[in-house]
Each structure stands twice: as C-alpha cells, then as structure tokens.
Amino acid sequence: INVLVHELEEVNYVPNIIAQGLKKRCTRTIGLIGPASLRMSNMDKVNAIYHAARDRGYSIALGYSDGKAASDAQCIRELRARMVDGFIAFGSGRSETRPVYQDLVRDGIPLVTLYPLPGLDVDCVYVDTRLAYRRMTEHLISLGHKKIGLLINASHSLYIVNRETGYRDALQAANLTINEDWILRTSPDGAATHHDESGEMRIWSVSDYQCGFWGMSMLLAKRTQGANGG
C-alpha cells in the first residue's frame, strides 16, 4: 500500500471526488447558502465553518445569494447539482424564503440555519439580537442616560428588525419616549439611494466602516438639537 501511495504521489494523482460521491452517495461537502453580503462578520463565519469542516474531513462549497427567495433557490439548485451532503444557510430570517428551505427539509437534506425562521423546524445557531439590544439599552439606562440613539442597517431582515425591537422594548419598559429621529438606518436594502426625500444623507452604499462613522457622526450631532428622551 505504501508503494502504491508513493507512486500516486509521484504522478500527482488527484482523486475524482464527484465520481466517488456517485458511488458512495456522499461527497463530504457542505453547501453554504449565502452570505447575503460580503461584510467582514460574514467572512469570519465562512472562515470558521471552513476550518471546522476541514478538521473533520469535509470541504465547503459556497453559493452566493443576496438573501432573497429567488436567489436562495438558485443557490440551492447549484449546490445540489454539486451533490453536497447538507446545507448551512446564512439567511436573514425573511419569511418569503421559508418555502425554499422547506423543500430541503421535505427532501430529507440536512440543514442548519444561522438565524431562526418562524415555521421552519430545523437546527439553528444564532444570537438573540432582540435580547442583546434590549440588554445593551438597559445598561445605558441604568447608568442614567435618557437620550439613547440607535444606529442600524436599513435591511428588513429579522437580524435588524429584532435589534430595533429590543431597543424599543427597553425604552418602553423604562417609560422613556422613543424619538424616531434618533433611530438612524445607515444602508439601503440593496438599493443605491444616498438621500431620503428631505435630502438628508441617511443611507449609503459604501463599506460598513464608512456607514458606521458617518452614521455615528450624525447621531452625535443630534445631541445638540434638544431631542427629548431619544
């Protein structure tokens, strides 16, 4: 066997994983649905998944999706054509994508999501963003702050919706007025719009870092406007 292995190495033999998969009905490949955006946090997740898979003898196949149902469906079709053994869905909790994932469940294909999708009974690994943002807001309130702003992405994903909900939960529980002008949404949901109807720059199609810097600058400027309870 050692002689055979040596000879294979000499001729630079590369096994045909697809052919092996057809025979064994297993390719030891995990398909990633997404990420919906190529920001650093998502790249960190891809990197962590890659290393965890490699340590266990698996590889990953990345299918890019913008997070919409049609895009997720196309991504899944492409990955299924490559005979992946299961899926990890980045997703964003959009209800319209549920039927796409339900098809995978119906076909008995292993699926893990990185955000819960109501009505989809699969394993999920995620951070409770609503509770996290409530706790952060409560912490600021406990320090005596009453004018608390919120800087979030303008996406309609549950990631973002739950962050805002947690923020609102804490202010309401403390009987503090929610000043809508202190909630700043810093990026479009796929659009290239730079200004709202009033002409104020609220959303940008630039990097996360620039969005954060400009958005925070605008929030800090609002401290001088005498907003009540924001």
JSON list of C-alpha atoms in Angstrom, two decimals:
[
{"chain": "A", "resi": 1, "resn": "ILE", "atom": "CA", "xyz": [0.00, 0.00, 0.00]},
{"chain": "A", "resi": 2, "resn": "ASN", "atom": "CA", "xyz": [2.83, 2.41, 0.85]},
{"chain": "A", "resi": 3, "resn": "VAL", "atom": "CA", "xyz": [4.42, 1.75, -2.56]},
{"chain": "A", "resi": 4, "resn": "LEU", "atom": "CA", "xyz": [1.10, 2.47, -4.28]},
{"chain": "A", "resi": 5, "resn": "VAL", "atom": "CA", "xyz": [0.65, 5.70, -2.35]},
{"chain": "A", "resi": 6, "resn": "HIS", "atom": "CA", "xyz": [4.18, 6.77, -3.27]},
{"chain": "A", "resi": 7, "resn": "GLU", "atom": "CA", "xyz": [3.54, 6.04, -6.96]},
{"chain": "A", "resi": 8, "resn": "LEU", "atom": "CA", "xyz": [0.28, 8.02, -6.88]},
{"chain": "A", "resi": 9, "resn": "GLU", "atom": "CA", "xyz": [2.08, 10.97, -5.30]},
{"chain": "A", "resi": 10, "resn": "GLU", "atom": "CA", "xyz": [4.77, 10.81, -7.98]},
{"chain": "A", "resi": 11, "resn": "VAL", "atom": "CA", "xyz": [2.23, 11.13, -10.79]},
{"chain": "A", "resi": 12, "resn": "ASN", "atom": "CA", "xyz": [0.37, 13.82, -8.84]},
{"chain": "A", "resi": 13, "resn": "TYR", "atom": "CA", "xyz": [-2.82, 11.77, -8.80]},
{"chain": "A", "resi": 14, "resn": "VAL", "atom": "CA", "xyz": [-5.94, 13.66, -7.72]},
{"chain": "A", "resi": 15, "resn": "PRO", "atom": "CA", "xyz": [-8.99, 11.55, -6.85]},
{"chain": "A", "resi": 16, "resn": "ASN", "atom": "CA", "xyz": [-12.28, 12.38, -8.53]},
{"chain": "A", "resi": 17, "resn": "ILE", "atom": "CA", "xyz": [-14.48, 13.41, -5.61]},
{"chain": "A", "resi": 18, "resn": "ILE", "atom": "CA", "xyz": [-17.60, 13.57, -7.77]},
{"chain": "A", "resi": 19, "resn": "ALA", "atom": "CA", "xyz": [-17.07, 10.03, -9.04]},
{"chain": "A", "resi": 20, "resn": "GLN", "atom": "CA", "xyz": [-16.52, 8.81, -5.50]},
{"chain": "A", "resi": 21, "resn": "GLY", "atom": "CA", "xyz": [-19.64, 10.65, -4.41]},
{"chain": "A", "resi": 22, "resn": "LEU", "atom": "CA", "xyz": [-21.72, 8.91, -7.08]},
{"chain": "A", "resi": 23, "resn": "LYS", "atom": "CA", "xyz": [-20.56, 5.54, -5.78]},
{"chain": "A", "resi": 24, "resn": "LYS", "atom": "CA", "xyz": [-20.78, 6.31, -2.07]},
{"chain": "A", "resi": 25, "resn": "ARG", "atom": "CA", "xyz": [-23.66, 8.82, -2.32]},
{"chain": "A", "resi": 26, "resn": "CYS", "atom": "CA", "xyz": [-21.58, 11.09, -0.08]},
{"chain": "A", "resi": 27, "resn": "THR", "atom": "CA", "xyz": [-19.19, 13.87, -1.15]},
{"chain": "A", "resi": 28, "resn": "ARG", "atom": "CA", "xyz": [-18.21, 15.08, 2.34]},
{"chain": "A", "resi": 29, "resn": "THR", "atom": "CA", "xyz": [-19.05, 18.58, 1.16]},
{"chain": "A", "resi": 30, "resn": "ILE", "atom": "CA", "xyz": [-21.21, 21.17, 2.95]},
{"chain": "A", "resi": 31, "resn": "GLY", "atom": "CA", "xyz": [-23.03, 23.78, 0.90]},
{"chain": "A", "resi": 32, "resn": "LEU", "atom": "CA", "xyz": [-23.21, 27.34, 2.24]},
{"chain": "A", "resi": 33, "resn": "ILE", "atom": "CA", "xyz": [-26.26, 29.34, 1.19]},
{"chain": "A", "resi": 34, "resn": "GLY", "atom": "CA", "xyz": [-25.02, 32.92, 1.21]},
{"chain": "A", "resi": 35, "resn": "PRO", "atom": "CA", "xyz": [-23.64, 35.05, 2.66]},
{"chain": "A", "resi": 36, "resn": "ALA", "atom": "CA", "xyz": [-26.17, 37.72, 1.82]},
{"chain": "A", "resi": 37, "resn": "SER", "atom": "CA", "xyz": [-23.44, 40.38, 1.96]},
{"chain": "A", "resi": 38, "resn": "LEU", "atom": "CA", "xyz": [-19.67, 40.14, 1.90]},
{"chain": "A", "resi": 39, "resn": "ARG", "atom": "CA", "xyz": [-19.03, 42.06, 5.12]},
{"chain": "A", "resi": 40, "resn": "MET", "atom": "CA", "xyz": [-16.26, 41.11, 7.50]},
{"chain": "A", "resi": 41, "resn": "SER", "atom": "CA", "xyz": [-18.57, 39.43, 10.01]},
{"chain": "A", "resi": 42, "resn": "ASN", "atom": "CA", "xyz": [-19.84, 37.04, 7.34]},
{"chain": "A", "resi": 43, "resn": "MET", "atom": "CA", "xyz": [-16.32, 36.31, 6.13]},
{"chain": "A", "resi": 44, "resn": "ASP", "atom": "CA", "xyz": [-15.38, 35.42, 9.71]},
{"chain": "A", "resi": 45, "resn": "LYS", "atom": "CA", "xyz": [-18.25, 32.93, 9.77]},
{"chain": "A", "resi": 46, "resn": "VAL", "atom": "CA", "xyz": [-17.20, 31.41, 6.44]},
{"chain": "A", "resi": 47, "resn": "ASN", "atom": "CA", "xyz": [-13.65, 31.07, 7.72]},
{"chain": "A", "resi": 48, "resn": "ALA", "atom": "CA", "xyz": [-14.78, 29.40, 10.96]},
{"chain": "A", "resi": 49, "resn": "ILE", "atom": "CA", "xyz": [-17.05, 26.99, 9.08]},
{"chain": "A", "resi": 50, "resn": "TYR", "atom": "CA", "xyz": [-14.26, 26.15, 6.65]},
{"chain": "A", "resi": 51, "resn": "HIS", "atom": "CA", "xyz": [-11.77, 25.28, 9.39]},
{"chain": "A", "resi": 52, "resn": "ALA", "atom": "CA", "xyz": [-14.34, 23.28, 11.40]},
{"chain": "A", "resi": 53, "resn": "ALA", "atom": "CA", "xyz": [-15.29, 21.32, 8.27]},
{"chain": "A", "resi": 54, "resn": "ARG", "atom": "CA", "xyz": [-11.69, 20.71, 7.20]},
{"chain": "A", "resi": 55, "resn": "ASP", "atom": "CA", "xyz": [-10.73, 19.43, 10.66]},
{"chain": "A", "resi": 56, "resn": "ARG", "atom": "CA", "xyz": [-13.44, 16.79, 10.23]},
{"chain": "A", "resi": 57, "resn": "GLY", "atom": "CA", "xyz": [-12.53, 15.79, 6.70]},
{"chain": "A", "resi": 58, "resn": "TYR", "atom": "CA", "xyz": [-15.15, 17.91, 4.94]},
{"chain": "A", "resi": 59, "resn": "SER", "atom": "CA", "xyz": [-14.90, 20.70, 2.41]},
{"chain": "A", "resi": 60, "resn": "ILE", "atom": "CA", "xyz": [-17.30, 23.57, 1.77]},
{"chain": "A", "resi": 61, "resn": "ALA", "atom": "CA", "xyz": [-18.95, 24.86, -1.39]},
{"chain": "A", "resi": 62, "resn": "LEU", "atom": "CA", "xyz": [-20.01, 28.50, -1.27]},
{"chain": "A", "resi": 63, "resn": "GLY", "atom": "CA", "xyz": [-23.07, 29.65, -3.18]},
{"chain": "A", "resi": 64, "resn": "TYR", "atom": "CA", "xyz": [-23.55, 33.41, -3.14]},
{"chain": "A", "resi": 65, "resn": "SER", "atom": "CA", "xyz": [-27.06, 34.75, -2.52]},
{"chain": "A", "resi": 66, "resn": "ASP", "atom": "CA", "xyz": [-28.38, 38.26, -1.93]},
{"chain": "A", "resi": 67, "resn": "GLY", "atom": "CA", "xyz": [-30.80, 36.88, 0.66]},
{"chain": "A", "resi": 68, "resn": "LYS", "atom": "CA", "xyz": [-33.94, 36.98, -1.49]},
{"chain": "A", "resi": 69, "resn": "ALA", "atom": "CA", "xyz": [-36.04, 33.85, -2.02]},
{"chain": "A", "resi": 70, "resn": "ALA", "atom": "CA", "xyz": [-35.30, 33.51, -5.74]},
{"chain": "A", "resi": 71, "resn": "SER", "atom": "CA", "xyz": [-31.58, 33.95, -5.15]},
{"chain": "A", "resi": 72, "resn": "ASP", "atom": "CA", "xyz": [-31.56, 31.41, -2.31]},
{"chain": "A", "resi": 73, "resn": "ALA", "atom": "CA", "xyz": [-33.43, 28.93, -4.52]},
{"chain": "A", "resi": 74, "resn": "GLN", "atom": "CA", "xyz": [-30.93, 29.37, -7.35]},
{"chain": "A", "resi": 75, "resn": "CYS", "atom": "CA", "xyz": [-28.06, 28.95, -4.91]},
{"chain": "A", "resi": 76, "resn": "ILE", "atom": "CA", "xyz": [-29.56, 25.71, -3.58]},
{"chain": "A", "resi": 77, "resn": "ARG", "atom": "CA", "xyz": [-30.10, 24.30, -7.08]},
{"chain": "A", "resi": 78, "resn": "GLU", "atom": "CA", "xyz": [-26.47, 24.97, -7.99]},
{"chain": "A", "resi": 79, "resn": "LEU", "atom": "CA", "xyz": [-25.17, 23.39, -4.79]},
{"chain": "A", "resi": 80, "resn": "ARG", "atom": "CA", "xyz": [-27.45, 20.35, -5.06]},
{"chain": "A", "resi": 81, "resn": "ALA", "atom": "CA", "xyz": [-26.10, 19.81, -8.58]},
{"chain": "A", "resi": 82, "resn": "ARG", "atom": "CA", "xyz": [-22.68, 19.51, -6.94]},
{"chain": "A", "resi": 83, "resn": "MET", "atom": "CA", "xyz": [-24.07, 16.79, -4.65]},
{"chain": "A", "resi": 84, "resn": "VAL", "atom": "CA", "xyz": [-23.38, 18.50, -1.32]},
{"chain": "A", "resi": 85, "resn": "ASP", "atom": "CA", "xyz": [-24.28, 16.40, 1.72]},
{"chain": "A", "resi": 86, "resn": "GLY", "atom": "CA", "xyz": [-26.03, 19.19, 3.62]},
{"chain": "A", "resi": 87, "resn": "PHE", "atom": "CA", "xyz": [-26.52, 22.94, 3.90]},
{"chain": "A", "resi": 88, "resn": "ILE", "atom": "CA", "xyz": [-25.72, 25.82, 6.20]},
{"chain": "A", "resi": 89, "resn": "ALA", "atom": "CA", "xyz": [-27.92, 28.82, 5.45]},
{"chain": "A", "resi": 90, "resn": "PHE", "atom": "CA", "xyz": [-26.70, 32.29, 6.39]},
{"chain": "A", "resi": 91, "resn": "GLY", "atom": "CA", "xyz": [-30.04, 33.87, 5.52]},
{"chain": "A", "resi": 92, "resn": "SER", "atom": "CA", "xyz": [-31.57, 36.84, 7.30]},
{"chain": "A", "resi": 93, "resn": "GLY", "atom": "CA", "xyz": [-34.87, 35.49, 8.63]},
{"chain": "A", "resi": 94, "resn": "ARG", "atom": "CA", "xyz": [-37.01, 36.68, 5.72]},
{"chain": "A", "resi": 95, "resn": "SER", "atom": "CA", "xyz": [-40.35, 34.89, 5.79]},
{"chain": "A", "resi": 96, "resn": "GLU", "atom": "CA", "xyz": [-40.55, 34.70, 1.99]},
{"chain": "A", "resi": 97, "resn": "THR", "atom": "CA", "xyz": [-37.55, 32.34, 1.95]},
{"chain": "A", "resi": 98, "resn": "ARG", "atom": "CA", "xyz": [-39.25, 29.74, 4.18]},
{"chain": "A", "resi": 99, "resn": "PRO", "atom": "CA", "xyz": [-40.76, 27.67, 1.31]},
{"chain": "A", "resi": 100, "resn": "VAL", "atom": "CA", "xyz": [-37.30, 27.40, -0.26]},
{"chain": "A", "resi": 101, "resn": "TYR", "atom": "CA", "xyz": [-35.85, 25.84, 2.88]},
{"chain": "A", "resi": 102, "resn": "GLN", "atom": "CA", "xyz": [-38.94, 23.72, 3.50]},
{"chain": "A", "resi": 103, "resn": "ASP", "atom": "CA", "xyz": [-38.21, 21.98, 0.20]},
{"chain": "A", "resi": 104, "resn": "LEU", "atom": "CA", "xyz": [-34.84, 20.90, 1.59]},
{"chain": "A", "resi": 105, "resn": "VAL", "atom": "CA", "xyz": [-36.46, 19.61, 4.79]},
{"chain": "A", "resi": 106, "resn": "ARG", "atom": "CA", "xyz": [-39.08, 17.74, 2.76]},
{"chain": "A", "resi": 107, "resn": "ASP", "atom": "CA", "xyz": [-36.35, 16.04, 0.73]},
{"chain": "A", "resi": 108, "resn": "GLY", "atom": "CA", "xyz": [-34.57, 14.94, 3.90]},
{"chain": "A", "resi": 109, "resn": "ILE", "atom": "CA", "xyz": [-31.45, 17.05, 3.29]},
{"chain": "A", "resi": 110, "resn": "PRO", "atom": "CA", "xyz": [-29.64, 18.19, 6.48]},
{"chain": "A", "resi": 111, "resn": "LEU", "atom": "CA", "xyz": [-29.99, 21.94, 7.05]},
{"chain": "A", "resi": 112, "resn": "VAL", "atom": "CA", "xyz": [-28.69, 24.29, 9.74]},
{"chain": "A", "resi": 113, "resn": "THR", "atom": "CA", "xyz": [-29.56, 27.98, 9.73]},
{"chain": "A", "resi": 114, "resn": "LEU", "atom": "CA", "xyz": [-27.67, 30.88, 11.29]},
{"chain": "A", "resi": 115, "resn": "TYR", "atom": "CA", "xyz": [-30.88, 32.70, 12.11]},
{"chain": "A", "resi": 116, "resn": "PRO", "atom": "CA", "xyz": [-34.30, 31.34, 13.15]},
{"chain": "A", "resi": 117, "resn": "LEU", "atom": "CA", "xyz": [-37.04, 31.39, 10.56]},
{"chain": "A", "resi": 118, "resn": "PRO", "atom": "CA", "xyz": [-40.57, 31.14, 12.06]},
{"chain": "A", "resi": 119, "resn": "GLY", "atom": "CA", "xyz": [-42.32, 27.99, 10.89]},
{"chain": "A", "resi": 120, "resn": "LEU", "atom": "CA", "xyz": [-39.12, 26.19, 9.87]},
{"chain": "A", "resi": 121, "resn": "ASP", "atom": "CA", "xyz": [-38.29, 23.27, 12.16]},
{"chain": "A", "resi": 122, "resn": "VAL", "atom": "CA", "xyz": [-34.53, 22.86, 11.72]},
{"chain": "A", "resi": 123, "resn": "ASP", "atom": "CA", "xyz": [-31.43, 23.24, 13.86]},
{"chain": "A", "resi": 124, "resn": "CYS", "atom": "CA", "xyz": [-30.32, 26.84, 14.30]},
{"chain": "A", "resi": 125, "resn": "VAL", "atom": "CA", "xyz": [-27.23, 28.54, 15.74]},
{"chain": "A", "resi": 126, "resn": "TYR", "atom": "CA", "xyz": [-27.71, 32.24, 16.41]},
{"chain": "A", "resi": 127, "resn": "VAL", "atom": "CA", "xyz": [-27.50, 35.19, 18.76]},
{"chain": "A", "resi": 128, "resn": "ASP", "atom": "CA", "xyz": [-30.79, 36.55, 20.16]},
{"chain": "A", "resi": 129, "resn": "THR", "atom": "CA", "xyz": [-30.35, 40.07, 18.78]},
{"chain": "A", "resi": 130, "resn": "ARG", "atom": "CA", "xyz": [-33.58, 41.36, 20.30]},
{"chain": "A", "resi": 131, "resn": "LEU", "atom": "CA", "xyz": [-32.49, 40.38, 23.81]},
{"chain": "A", "resi": 132, "resn": "ALA", "atom": "CA", "xyz": [-28.94, 41.59, 23.18]},
{"chain": "A", "resi": 133, "resn": "TYR", "atom": "CA", "xyz": [-30.05, 45.07, 22.13]},
{"chain": "A", "resi": 134, "resn": "ARG", "atom": "CA", "xyz": [-32.54, 45.26, 24.97]},
{"chain": "A", "resi": 135, "resn": "ARG", "atom": "CA", "xyz": [-29.79, 44.43, 27.46]},
{"chain": "A", "resi": 136, "resn": "MET", "atom": "CA", "xyz": [-27.41, 47.00, 25.93]},
{"chain": "A", "resi": 137, "resn": "THR", "atom": "CA", "xyz": [-30.06, 49.69, 26.08]},
{"chain": "A", "resi": 138, "resn": "GLU", "atom": "CA", "xyz": [-30.99, 48.75, 29.64]},
{"chain": "A", "resi": 139, "resn": "HIS", "atom": "CA", "xyz": [-27.33, 49.06, 30.62]},
{"chain": "A", "resi": 140, "resn": "LEU", "atom": "CA", "xyz": [-27.18, 52.63, 29.29]},
{"chain": "A", "resi": 141, "resn": "ILE", "atom": "CA", "xyz": [-30.44, 53.45, 31.08]},
{"chain": "A", "resi": 142, "resn": "SER", "atom": "CA", "xyz": [-29.03, 52.04, 34.33]},
{"chain": "A", "resi": 143, "resn": "LEU", "atom": "CA", "xyz": [-26.14, 54.49, 34.00]},
{"chain": "A", "resi": 144, "resn": "GLY", "atom": "CA", "xyz": [-28.62, 57.35, 33.95]},
{"chain": "A", "resi": 145, "resn": "HIS", "atom": "CA", "xyz": [-28.74, 58.00, 30.21]},
{"chain": "A", "resi": 146, "resn": "LYS", "atom": "CA", "xyz": [-32.06, 59.01, 28.66]},
{"chain": "A", "resi": 147, "resn": "LYS", "atom": "CA", "xyz": [-31.10, 60.27, 25.22]},
{"chain": "A", "resi": 148, "resn": "ILE", "atom": "CA", "xyz": [-30.13, 56.97, 23.59]},
{"chain": "A", "resi": 149, "resn": "GLY", "atom": "CA", "xyz": [-29.80, 56.73, 19.82]},
{"chain": "A", "resi": 150, "resn": "LEU", "atom": "CA", "xyz": [-29.77, 53.63, 17.62]},
{"chain": "A", "resi": 151, "resn": "LEU", "atom": "CA", "xyz": [-27.54, 53.11, 14.60]},
{"chain": "A", "resi": 152, "resn": "ILE", "atom": "CA", "xyz": [-28.59, 50.11, 12.49]},
{"chain": "A", "resi": 153, "resn": "ASN", "atom": "CA", "xyz": [-28.62, 48.77, 8.96]},
{"chain": "A", "resi": 154, "resn": "ALA", "atom": "CA", "xyz": [-31.67, 49.61, 6.83]},
{"chain": "A", "resi": 155, "resn": "SER", "atom": "CA", "xyz": [-32.26, 45.97, 5.92]},
{"chain": "A", "resi": 156, "resn": "HIS", "atom": "CA", "xyz": [-35.67, 44.40, 6.54]},
{"chain": "A", "resi": 157, "resn": "SER", "atom": "CA", "xyz": [-34.09, 41.17, 7.81]},
{"chain": "A", "resi": 158, "resn": "LEU", "atom": "CA", "xyz": [-35.06, 39.86, 11.24]},
{"chain": "A", "resi": 159, "resn": "TYR", "atom": "CA", "xyz": [-31.46, 40.41, 12.33]},
{"chain": "A", "resi": 160, "resn": "ILE", "atom": "CA", "xyz": [-32.06, 44.16, 12.08]},
{"chain": "A", "resi": 161, "resn": "VAL", "atom": "CA", "xyz": [-35.76, 44.26, 12.94]},
{"chain": "A", "resi": 162, "resn": "ASN", "atom": "CA", "xyz": [-35.12, 42.43, 16.22]},
{"chain": "A", "resi": 163, "resn": "ARG", "atom": "CA", "xyz": [-32.28, 44.79, 17.14]},
{"chain": "A", "resi": 164, "resn": "GLU", "atom": "CA", "xyz": [-34.60, 47.76, 16.84]},
{"chain": "A", "resi": 165, "resn": "THR", "atom": "CA", "xyz": [-37.36, 45.89, 18.68]},
{"chain": "A", "resi": 166, "resn": "GLY", "atom": "CA", "xyz": [-35.03, 45.15, 21.61]},
{"chain": "A", "resi": 167, "resn": "TYR", "atom": "CA", "xyz": [-34.01, 48.82, 21.77]},
{"chain": "A", "resi": 168, "resn": "ARG", "atom": "CA", "xyz": [-37.66, 49.88, 21.79]},
{"chain": "A", "resi": 169, "resn": "ASP", "atom": "CA", "xyz": [-38.53, 47.24, 24.43]},
{"chain": "A", "resi": 170, "resn": "ALA", "atom": "CA", "xyz": [-36.00, 48.70, 26.87]},
{"chain": "A", "resi": 171, "resn": "LEU", "atom": "CA", "xyz": [-37.08, 52.33, 26.36]},
{"chain": "A", "resi": 172, "resn": "GLN", "atom": "CA", "xyz": [-40.75, 51.45, 26.74]},
{"chain": "A", "resi": 173, "resn": "ALA", "atom": "CA", "xyz": [-40.10, 49.42, 29.90]},
{"chain": "A", "resi": 174, "resn": "ALA", "atom": "CA", "xyz": [-38.28, 52.43, 31.37]},
{"chain": "A", "resi": 175, "resn": "ASN", "atom": "CA", "xyz": [-41.11, 54.79, 30.35]},
{"chain": "A", "resi": 176, "resn": "LEU", "atom": "CA", "xyz": [-38.75, 56.77, 28.12]},
{"chain": "A", "resi": 177, "resn": "THR", "atom": "CA", "xyz": [-40.03, 58.48, 24.99]},
{"chain": "A", "resi": 178, "resn": "ILE", "atom": "CA", "xyz": [-38.85, 56.90, 21.75]},
{"chain": "A", "resi": 179, "resn": "ASN", "atom": "CA", "xyz": [-37.59, 59.66, 19.49]},
{"chain": "A", "resi": 180, "resn": "GLU", "atom": "CA", "xyz": [-37.80, 58.32, 15.94]},
{"chain": "A", "resi": 181, "resn": "ASP", "atom": "CA", "xyz": [-35.29, 60.93, 14.78]},
{"chain": "A", "resi": 182, "resn": "TRP", "atom": "CA", "xyz": [-32.65, 59.21, 16.90]},
{"chain": "A", "resi": 183, "resn": "ILE", "atom": "CA", "xyz": [-33.02, 55.91, 15.04]},
{"chain": "A", "resi": 184, "resn": "LEU", "atom": "CA", "xyz": [-30.61, 56.10, 12.11]},
{"chain": "A", "resi": 185, "resn": "ARG", "atom": "CA", "xyz": [-30.60, 53.48, 9.35]},
{"chain": "A", "resi": 186, "resn": "THR", "atom": "CA", "xyz": [-27.31, 53.61, 7.53]},
{"chain": "A", "resi": 187, "resn": "SER", "atom": "CA", "xyz": [-27.50, 51.45, 4.44]},
{"chain": "A", "resi": 188, "resn": "PRO", "atom": "CA", "xyz": [-30.05, 50.56, 1.76]},
{"chain": "A", "resi": 189, "resn": "ASP", "atom": "CA", "xyz": [-31.52, 47.13, 1.35]},
{"chain": "A", "resi": 190, "resn": "GLY", "atom": "CA", "xyz": [-29.76, 46.55, -1.95]},
{"chain": "A", "resi": 191, "resn": "ALA", "atom": "CA", "xyz": [-30.59, 49.99, -3.39]},
{"chain": "A", "resi": 192, "resn": "ALA", "atom": "CA", "xyz": [-28.06, 52.66, -4.31]},
{"chain": "A", "resi": 193, "resn": "THR", "atom": "CA", "xyz": [-30.00, 55.54, -2.74]},
{"chain": "A", "resi": 194, "resn": "HIS", "atom": "CA", "xyz": [-27.92, 58.12, -0.90]},
{"chain": "A", "resi": 195, "resn": "HIS", "atom": "CA", "xyz": [-30.52, 60.60, 0.37]},
{"chain": "A", "resi": 196, "resn": "ASP", "atom": "CA", "xyz": [-34.05, 60.45, 1.69]},
{"chain": "A", "resi": 197, "resn": "GLU", "atom": "CA", "xyz": [-36.91, 62.64, 0.41]},
{"chain": "A", "resi": 198, "resn": "SER", "atom": "CA", "xyz": [-35.81, 65.55, 2.58]},
{"chain": "A", "resi": 199, "resn": "GLY", "atom": "CA", "xyz": [-32.32, 65.39, 1.12]},
{"chain": "A", "resi": 200, "resn": "GLU", "atom": "CA", "xyz": [-30.68, 64.26, 4.35]},
{"chain": "A", "resi": 201, "resn": "MET", "atom": "CA", "xyz": [-28.00, 61.62, 3.93]},
{"chain": "A", "resi": 202, "resn": "ARG", "atom": "CA", "xyz": [-29.34, 58.66, 5.91]},
{"chain": "A", "resi": 203, "resn": "ILE", "atom": "CA", "xyz": [-28.21, 55.64, 3.90]},
{"chain": "A", "resi": 204, "resn": "TRP", "atom": "CA", "xyz": [-25.07, 54.88, 1.91]},
{"chain": "A", "resi": 205, "resn": "SER", "atom": "CA", "xyz": [-23.88, 52.21, -0.50]},
{"chain": "A", "resi": 206, "resn": "VAL", "atom": "CA", "xyz": [-20.38, 52.13, 0.97]},
{"chain": "A", "resi": 207, "resn": "SER", "atom": "CA", "xyz": [-18.45, 49.99, 3.43]},
{"chain": "A", "resi": 208, "resn": "ASP", "atom": "CA", "xyz": [-19.68, 49.11, 6.92]},
{"chain": "A", "resi": 209, "resn": "TYR", "atom": "CA", "xyz": [-16.92, 51.22, 8.43]},
{"chain": "A", "resi": 210, "resn": "GLN", "atom": "CA", "xyz": [-17.87, 54.35, 6.49]},
{"chain": "A", "resi": 211, "resn": "CYS", "atom": "CA", "xyz": [-21.55, 53.81, 7.24]},
{"chain": "A", "resi": 212, "resn": "GLY", "atom": "CA", "xyz": [-20.75, 53.48, 10.93]},
{"chain": "A", "resi": 213, "resn": "PHE", "atom": "CA", "xyz": [-18.52, 56.56, 11.02]},
{"chain": "A", "resi": 214, "resn": "TRP", "atom": "CA", "xyz": [-20.91, 58.83, 9.14]},
{"chain": "A", "resi": 215, "resn": "GLY", "atom": "CA", "xyz": [-23.97, 57.48, 10.91]},
{"chain": "A", "resi": 216, "resn": "MET", "atom": "CA", "xyz": [-22.46, 57.94, 14.36]},
{"chain": "A", "resi": 217, "resn": "SER", "atom": "CA", "xyz": [-21.31, 61.44, 13.41]},
{"chain": "A", "resi": 218, "resn": "MET", "atom": "CA", "xyz": [-24.91, 62.33, 12.55]},
{"chain": "A", "resi": 219, "resn": "LEU", "atom": "CA", "xyz": [-26.26, 60.81, 15.76]},
{"chain": "A", "resi": 220, "resn": "LEU", "atom": "CA", "xyz": [-23.76, 62.71, 17.87]},
{"chain": "A", "resi": 221, "resn": "ALA", "atom": "CA", "xyz": [-24.70, 65.92, 16.08]},
{"chain": "A", "resi": 222, "resn": "LYS", "atom": "CA", "xyz": [-28.33, 65.35, 17.12]},
{"chain": "A", "resi": 223, "resn": "ARG", "atom": "CA", "xyz": [-27.33, 65.70, 20.80]},
{"chain": "A", "resi": 224, "resn": "THR", "atom": "CA", "xyz": [-27.29, 69.46, 20.29]},
{"chain": "A", "resi": 225, "resn": "GLN", "atom": "CA", "xyz": [-30.82, 69.52, 18.88]},
{"chain": "A", "resi": 226, "resn": "GLY", "atom": "CA", "xyz": [-32.51, 69.13, 22.26]},
{"chain": "A", "resi": 227, "resn": "ALA", "atom": "CA", "xyz": [-34.33, 65.88, 21.46]},
{"chain": "A", "resi": 228, "resn": "ASN", "atom": "CA", "xyz": [-36.44, 64.71, 24.38]},
{"chain": "A", "resi": 229, "resn": "GLY", "atom": "CA", "xyz": [-35.98, 61.17, 25.63]},
{"chain": "A", "resi": 230, "resn": "GLY", "atom": "CA", "xyz": [-34.24, 59.94, 22.48]}
]
